[in-house]
Short mmCIF file of C-alpha atoms in Angstrom, two decimals:
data_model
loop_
_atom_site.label_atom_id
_atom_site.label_comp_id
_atom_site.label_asym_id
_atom_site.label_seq_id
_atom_site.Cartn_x
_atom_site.Cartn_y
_atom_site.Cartn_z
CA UNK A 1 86.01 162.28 64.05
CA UNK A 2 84.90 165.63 65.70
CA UNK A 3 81.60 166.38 66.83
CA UNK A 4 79.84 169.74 68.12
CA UNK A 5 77.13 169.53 70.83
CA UNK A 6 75.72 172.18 73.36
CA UNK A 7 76.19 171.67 76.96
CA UNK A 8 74.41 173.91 78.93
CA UNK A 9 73.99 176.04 76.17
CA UNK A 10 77.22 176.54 75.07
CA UNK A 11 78.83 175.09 72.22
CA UNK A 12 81.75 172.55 73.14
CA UNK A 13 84.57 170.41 70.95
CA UNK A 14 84.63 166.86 72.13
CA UNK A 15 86.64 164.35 70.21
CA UNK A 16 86.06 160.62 70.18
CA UNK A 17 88.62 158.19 70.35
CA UNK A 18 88.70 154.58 69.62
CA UNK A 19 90.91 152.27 71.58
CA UNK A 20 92.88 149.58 69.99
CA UNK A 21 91.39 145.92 70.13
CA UNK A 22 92.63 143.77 72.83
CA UNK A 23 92.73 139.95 72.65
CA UNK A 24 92.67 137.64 75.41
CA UNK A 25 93.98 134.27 75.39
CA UNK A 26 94.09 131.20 78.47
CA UNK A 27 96.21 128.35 77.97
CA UNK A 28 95.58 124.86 79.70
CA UNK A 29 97.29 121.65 79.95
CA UNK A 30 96.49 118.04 80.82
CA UNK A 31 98.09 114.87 80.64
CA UNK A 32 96.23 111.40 79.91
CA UNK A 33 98.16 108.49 80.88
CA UNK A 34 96.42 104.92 80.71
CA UNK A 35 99.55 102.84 82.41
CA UNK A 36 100.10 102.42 86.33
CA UNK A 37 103.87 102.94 87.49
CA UNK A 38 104.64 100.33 90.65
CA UNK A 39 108.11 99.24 92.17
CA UNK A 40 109.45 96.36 93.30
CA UNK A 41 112.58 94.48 95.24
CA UNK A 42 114.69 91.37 93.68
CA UNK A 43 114.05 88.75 96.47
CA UNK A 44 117.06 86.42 97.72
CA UNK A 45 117.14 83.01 97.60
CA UNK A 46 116.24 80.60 100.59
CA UNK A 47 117.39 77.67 102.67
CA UNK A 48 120.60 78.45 101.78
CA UNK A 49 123.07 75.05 102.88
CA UNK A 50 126.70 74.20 102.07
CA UNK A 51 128.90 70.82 102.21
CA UNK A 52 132.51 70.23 101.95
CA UNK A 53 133.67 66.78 100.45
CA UNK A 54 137.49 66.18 98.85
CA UNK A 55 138.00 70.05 98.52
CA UNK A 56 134.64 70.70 97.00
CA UNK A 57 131.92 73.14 98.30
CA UNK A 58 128.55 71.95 97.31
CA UNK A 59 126.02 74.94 97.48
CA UNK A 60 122.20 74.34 97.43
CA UNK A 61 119.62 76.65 97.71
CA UNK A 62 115.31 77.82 96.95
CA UNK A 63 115.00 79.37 94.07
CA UNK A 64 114.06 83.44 94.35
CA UNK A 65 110.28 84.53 93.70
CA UNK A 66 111.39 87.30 91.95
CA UNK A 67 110.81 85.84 88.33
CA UNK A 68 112.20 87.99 86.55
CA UNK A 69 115.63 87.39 88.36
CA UNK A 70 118.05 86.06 85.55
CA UNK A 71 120.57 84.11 88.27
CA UNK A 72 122.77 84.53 91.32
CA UNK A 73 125.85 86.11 92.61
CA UNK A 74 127.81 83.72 95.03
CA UNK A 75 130.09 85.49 97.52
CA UNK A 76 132.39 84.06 99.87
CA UNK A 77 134.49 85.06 103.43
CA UNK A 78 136.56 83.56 105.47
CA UNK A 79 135.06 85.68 108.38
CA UNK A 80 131.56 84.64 109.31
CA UNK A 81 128.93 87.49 108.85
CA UNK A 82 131.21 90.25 107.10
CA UNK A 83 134.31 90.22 104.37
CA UNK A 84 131.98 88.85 101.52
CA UNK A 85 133.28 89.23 97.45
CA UNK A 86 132.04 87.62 94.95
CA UNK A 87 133.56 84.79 93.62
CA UNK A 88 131.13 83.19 90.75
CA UNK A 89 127.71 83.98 89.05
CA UNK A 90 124.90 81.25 88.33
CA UNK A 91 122.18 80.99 86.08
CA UNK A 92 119.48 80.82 85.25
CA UNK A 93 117.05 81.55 88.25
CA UNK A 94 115.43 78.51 88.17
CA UNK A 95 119.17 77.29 89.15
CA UNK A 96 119.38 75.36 92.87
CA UNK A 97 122.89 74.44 92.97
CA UNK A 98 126.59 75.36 92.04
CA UNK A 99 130.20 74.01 93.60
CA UNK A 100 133.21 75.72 94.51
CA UNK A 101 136.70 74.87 95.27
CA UNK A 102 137.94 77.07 97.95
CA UNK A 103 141.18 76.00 99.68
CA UNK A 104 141.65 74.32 102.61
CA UNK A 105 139.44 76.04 105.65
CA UNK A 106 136.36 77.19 106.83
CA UNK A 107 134.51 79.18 104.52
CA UNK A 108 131.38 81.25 104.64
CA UNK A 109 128.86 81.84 101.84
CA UNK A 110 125.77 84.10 101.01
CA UNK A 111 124.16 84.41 97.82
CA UNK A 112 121.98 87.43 96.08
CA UNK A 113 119.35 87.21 93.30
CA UNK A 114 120.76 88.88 90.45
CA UNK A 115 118.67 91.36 87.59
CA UNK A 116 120.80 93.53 84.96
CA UNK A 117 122.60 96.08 87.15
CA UNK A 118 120.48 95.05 90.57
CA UNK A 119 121.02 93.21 92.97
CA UNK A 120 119.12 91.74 96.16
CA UNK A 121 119.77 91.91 99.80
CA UNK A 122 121.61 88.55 100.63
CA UNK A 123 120.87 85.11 101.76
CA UNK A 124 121.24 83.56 104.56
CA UNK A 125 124.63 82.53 105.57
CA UNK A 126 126.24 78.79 105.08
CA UNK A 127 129.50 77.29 105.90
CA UNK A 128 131.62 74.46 105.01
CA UNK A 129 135.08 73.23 105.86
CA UNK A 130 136.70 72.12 102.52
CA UNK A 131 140.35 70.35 102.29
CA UNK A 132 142.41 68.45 103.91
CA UNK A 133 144.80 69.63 106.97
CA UNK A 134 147.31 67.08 108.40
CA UNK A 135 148.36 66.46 111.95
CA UNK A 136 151.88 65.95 110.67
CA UNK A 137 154.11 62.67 111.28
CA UNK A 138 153.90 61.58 114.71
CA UNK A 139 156.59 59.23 117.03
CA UNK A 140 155.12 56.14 118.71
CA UNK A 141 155.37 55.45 122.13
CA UNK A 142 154.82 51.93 122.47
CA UNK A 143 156.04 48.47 120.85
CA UNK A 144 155.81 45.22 121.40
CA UNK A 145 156.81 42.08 119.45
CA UNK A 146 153.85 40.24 117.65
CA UNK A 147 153.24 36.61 117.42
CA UNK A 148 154.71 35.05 113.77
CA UNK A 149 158.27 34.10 112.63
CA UNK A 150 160.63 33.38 115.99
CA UNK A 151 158.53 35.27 117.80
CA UNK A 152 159.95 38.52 119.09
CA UNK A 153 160.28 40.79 116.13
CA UNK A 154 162.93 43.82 116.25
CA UNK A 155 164.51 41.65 119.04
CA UNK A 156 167.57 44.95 119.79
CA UNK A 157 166.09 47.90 121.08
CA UNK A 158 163.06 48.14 119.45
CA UNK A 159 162.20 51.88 121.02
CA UNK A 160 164.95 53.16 119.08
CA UNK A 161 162.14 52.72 116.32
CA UNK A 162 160.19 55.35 118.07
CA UNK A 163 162.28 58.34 117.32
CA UNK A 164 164.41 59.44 114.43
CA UNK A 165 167.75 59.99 115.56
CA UNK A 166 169.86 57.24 114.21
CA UNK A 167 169.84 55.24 116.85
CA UNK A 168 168.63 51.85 114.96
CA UNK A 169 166.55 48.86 116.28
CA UNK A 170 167.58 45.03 114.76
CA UNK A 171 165.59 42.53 113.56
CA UNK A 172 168.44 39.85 113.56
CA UNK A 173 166.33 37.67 110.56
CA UNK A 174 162.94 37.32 109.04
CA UNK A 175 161.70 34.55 110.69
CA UNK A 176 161.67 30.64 110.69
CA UNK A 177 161.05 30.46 106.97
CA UNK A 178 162.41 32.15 104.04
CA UNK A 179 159.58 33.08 102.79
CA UNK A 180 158.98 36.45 100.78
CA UNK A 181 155.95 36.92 101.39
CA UNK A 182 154.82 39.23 104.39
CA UNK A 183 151.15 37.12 104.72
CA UNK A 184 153.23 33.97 105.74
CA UNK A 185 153.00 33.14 109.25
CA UNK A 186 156.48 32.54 109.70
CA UNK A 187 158.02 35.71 108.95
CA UNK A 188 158.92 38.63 111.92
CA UNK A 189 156.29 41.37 112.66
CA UNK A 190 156.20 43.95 115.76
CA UNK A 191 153.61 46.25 116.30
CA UNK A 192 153.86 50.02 117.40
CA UNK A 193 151.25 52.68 118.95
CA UNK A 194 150.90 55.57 121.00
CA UNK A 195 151.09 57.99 118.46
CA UNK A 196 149.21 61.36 119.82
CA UNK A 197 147.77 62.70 116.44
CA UNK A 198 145.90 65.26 118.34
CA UNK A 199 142.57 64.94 116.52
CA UNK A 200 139.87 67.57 116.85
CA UNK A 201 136.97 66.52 118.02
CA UNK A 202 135.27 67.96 115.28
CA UNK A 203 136.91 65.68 112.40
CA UNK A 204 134.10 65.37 109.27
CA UNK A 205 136.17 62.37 107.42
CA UNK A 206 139.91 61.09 107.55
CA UNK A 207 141.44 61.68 103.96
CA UNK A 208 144.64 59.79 104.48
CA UNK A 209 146.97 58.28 106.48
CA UNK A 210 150.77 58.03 105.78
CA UNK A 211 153.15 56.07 107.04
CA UNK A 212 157.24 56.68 106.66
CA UNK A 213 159.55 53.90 107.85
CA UNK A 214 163.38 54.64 107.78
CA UNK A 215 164.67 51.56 107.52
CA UNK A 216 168.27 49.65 106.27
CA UNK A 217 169.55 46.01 105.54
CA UNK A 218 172.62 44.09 106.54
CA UNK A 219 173.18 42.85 102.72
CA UNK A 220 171.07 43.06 99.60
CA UNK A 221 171.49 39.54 98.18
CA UNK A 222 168.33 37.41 97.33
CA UNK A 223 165.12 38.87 97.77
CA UNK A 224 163.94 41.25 100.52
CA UNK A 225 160.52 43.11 101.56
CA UNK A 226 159.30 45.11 104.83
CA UNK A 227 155.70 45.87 104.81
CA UNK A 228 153.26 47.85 107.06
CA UNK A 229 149.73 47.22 108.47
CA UNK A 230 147.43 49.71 109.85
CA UNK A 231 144.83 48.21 112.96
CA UNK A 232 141.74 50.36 114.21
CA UNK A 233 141.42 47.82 117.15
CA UNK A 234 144.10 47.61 118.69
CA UNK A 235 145.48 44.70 116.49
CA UNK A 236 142.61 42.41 116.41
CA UNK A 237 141.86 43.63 113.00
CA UNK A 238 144.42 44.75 110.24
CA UNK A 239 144.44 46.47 106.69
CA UNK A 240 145.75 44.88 104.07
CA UNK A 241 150.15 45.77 103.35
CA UNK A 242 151.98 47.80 101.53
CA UNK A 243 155.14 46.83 101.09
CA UNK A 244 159.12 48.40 100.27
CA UNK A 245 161.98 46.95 99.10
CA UNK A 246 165.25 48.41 101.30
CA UNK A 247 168.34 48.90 100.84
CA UNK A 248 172.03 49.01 103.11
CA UNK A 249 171.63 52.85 102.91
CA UNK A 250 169.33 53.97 106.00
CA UNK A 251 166.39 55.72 103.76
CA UNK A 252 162.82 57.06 104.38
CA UNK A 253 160.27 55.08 102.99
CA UNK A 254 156.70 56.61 102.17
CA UNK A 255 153.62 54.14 102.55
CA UNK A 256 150.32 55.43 101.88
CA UNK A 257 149.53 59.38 101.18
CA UNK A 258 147.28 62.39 102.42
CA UNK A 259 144.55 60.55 100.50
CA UNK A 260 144.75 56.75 101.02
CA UNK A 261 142.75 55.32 103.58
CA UNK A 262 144.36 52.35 103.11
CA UNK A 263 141.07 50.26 102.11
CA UNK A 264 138.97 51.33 104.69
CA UNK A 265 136.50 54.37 106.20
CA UNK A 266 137.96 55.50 109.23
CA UNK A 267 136.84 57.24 112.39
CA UNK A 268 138.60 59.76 114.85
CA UNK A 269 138.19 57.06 117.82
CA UNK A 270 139.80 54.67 115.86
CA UNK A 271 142.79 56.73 115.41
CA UNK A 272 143.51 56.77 119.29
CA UNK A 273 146.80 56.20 120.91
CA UNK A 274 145.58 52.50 121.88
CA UNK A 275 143.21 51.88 118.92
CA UNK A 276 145.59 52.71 116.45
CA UNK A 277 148.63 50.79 115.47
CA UNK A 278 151.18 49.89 113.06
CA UNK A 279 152.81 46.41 112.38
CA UNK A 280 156.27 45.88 110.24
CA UNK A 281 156.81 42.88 108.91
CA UNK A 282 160.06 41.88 107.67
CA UNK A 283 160.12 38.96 104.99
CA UNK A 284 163.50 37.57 103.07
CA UNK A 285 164.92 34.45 100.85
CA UNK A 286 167.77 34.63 103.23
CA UNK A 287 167.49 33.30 106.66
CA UNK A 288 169.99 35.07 108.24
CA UNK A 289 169.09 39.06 106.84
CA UNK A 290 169.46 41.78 109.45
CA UNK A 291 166.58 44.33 109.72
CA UNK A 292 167.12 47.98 110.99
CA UNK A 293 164.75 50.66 111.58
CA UNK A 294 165.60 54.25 112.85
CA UNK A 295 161.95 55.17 112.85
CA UNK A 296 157.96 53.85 112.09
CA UNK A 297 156.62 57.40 111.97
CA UNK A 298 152.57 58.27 110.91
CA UNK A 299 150.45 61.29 110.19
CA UNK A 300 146.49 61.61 109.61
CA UNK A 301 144.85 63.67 106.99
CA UNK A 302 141.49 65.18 107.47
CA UNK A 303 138.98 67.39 107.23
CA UNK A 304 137.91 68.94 110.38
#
């Protein structure tokens, strides 16, 4: 639209313009949140302990406080404080014990409380030796006839019974009965010892103990036995026998095993070179039956 005014007594044009609306805008954001967001850690177990018996690790442990734990990881090493894997998983967490069979050795153990995907920081550390080892078969180095039968047992060369070489020591007949039975007072025994097993003096239990004789007869008529006893005394106490039947061939003989303690609980000092000792009997229906052994030989399992 045009419009005529005077300025200053003149006539002037004006024109009147209109500018274009503007809007104005302001934009705002908030965010209302009515939950709290916390973190936490997955605790380990406590009091951690481990036991070896007959091969078997027996783990016990405190349960985590993490309750919402579902269980444990168990991981084992051979090398104290580094090396661990995992080797078996236990639930639930309420859970305070678990075995495991790990070989023969020492073996080290940690365990961490177990959630999903996470896992704690570990345990602390337990150990156990599990299995058996063996000291292998040892030689005597002592004999001595034993009271019974005529009185001096393997009568020829009796230290030839003290290594394996062939070189034989006789027992010229059972006794002054013929009696086949190696209880009876009248039959032949001699005793051996001195055998150097060697135990550490760190020995938790003895597993076994195994005794080989190599042993031959003259003749195999009538009936014939040769039977072992085992003393932790030094012969003032004895185990029961065990007993084989020989033959004229010069064979090895196996009497006991790597588990049988032949009746009894031993202990390392009992299995000294004087403590320890082994008695052969000889028992036979014939009077005149000629006893030969090339060797009385013994080995100790145990668990260190």
């Amino acid at each position: 639209m045009r419009r005529l005014a005077a300025v200053g007594g003149a006539l002037a044009l004006g024109v009147l313009v209109t500018a274009a609306p503007v809007s104005l805008a302001r934009f705002s954001a908030s965010t209302t949140t009515g939950g709290v967001v916390t973190t936490d850690t997955i605790a380990p177990p406590t009091g951690l302990g481990a036991s070896a018996a007959a091969g078997v690790v027996t783990l016990t442990w405190t349960p985590t406080v993490s309750t919402f734990a579902t269980g444990y990881d168990v991981l084992r090493s051979t090398t104290s404080g580094s090396g661990f894997s995992v080797v078996s998983s236990v639930t639930p967490r309420t859970a305070v014990t678990t075995t495991n069979s790990p070989g023969t050795g020492t073996f080290y153990y940690v365990l961490q409380s177990a959630y999903q995907g996470w896992r704690s920081a570990s345990s602390n550390q337990a150990s156990a030796t599990a299995g058996s080892t063996s000291t292998g078969y040892k030689n005597c180095a002592s004999t001595l006839a034993d009271t019974g039968g005529d009185g001096n047992g393997y009568e020829s060369l009796p230290g030839n019974a003290c290594v394996q070489d062939g070189s034989l020591a006789t027992d010229a007949s059972s006794g002054t009965n013929t009696s086949t039975s190696c209880t009876d007072a009248g039959k032949d025994r001699h005793r051996f010892w001195g055998y150097g097993f060697g135990l550490p003096a760190t020995v938790t239990s003895v597993d076994g103990i195994t005794v080989q004789l190599r042993a031959a007869l003259n003749a195999i008529t009538g009936t014939t036995v040769m039977c072992a006893q085992l003393s932790w005394d030094g012969g003032t106490s004895w185990t029961a026998t065990k007993s084989i039947t020989p033959t004229t061939t010069l064979t090895t003989f196996t009497l006991g095993s790597t588990s049988d303690t032949w009746g009894r609980t031993w202990t390392a000092p009992e299995l000294g070179s004087t403590q320890f000792r082994i008695r052969v009997i000889d028992a036979s229906s014939v009077s005149t039956r000629s006893f030969k052994l090339d060797w009385v030989g013994a080995q100790v399992s145990y668990t260190p």
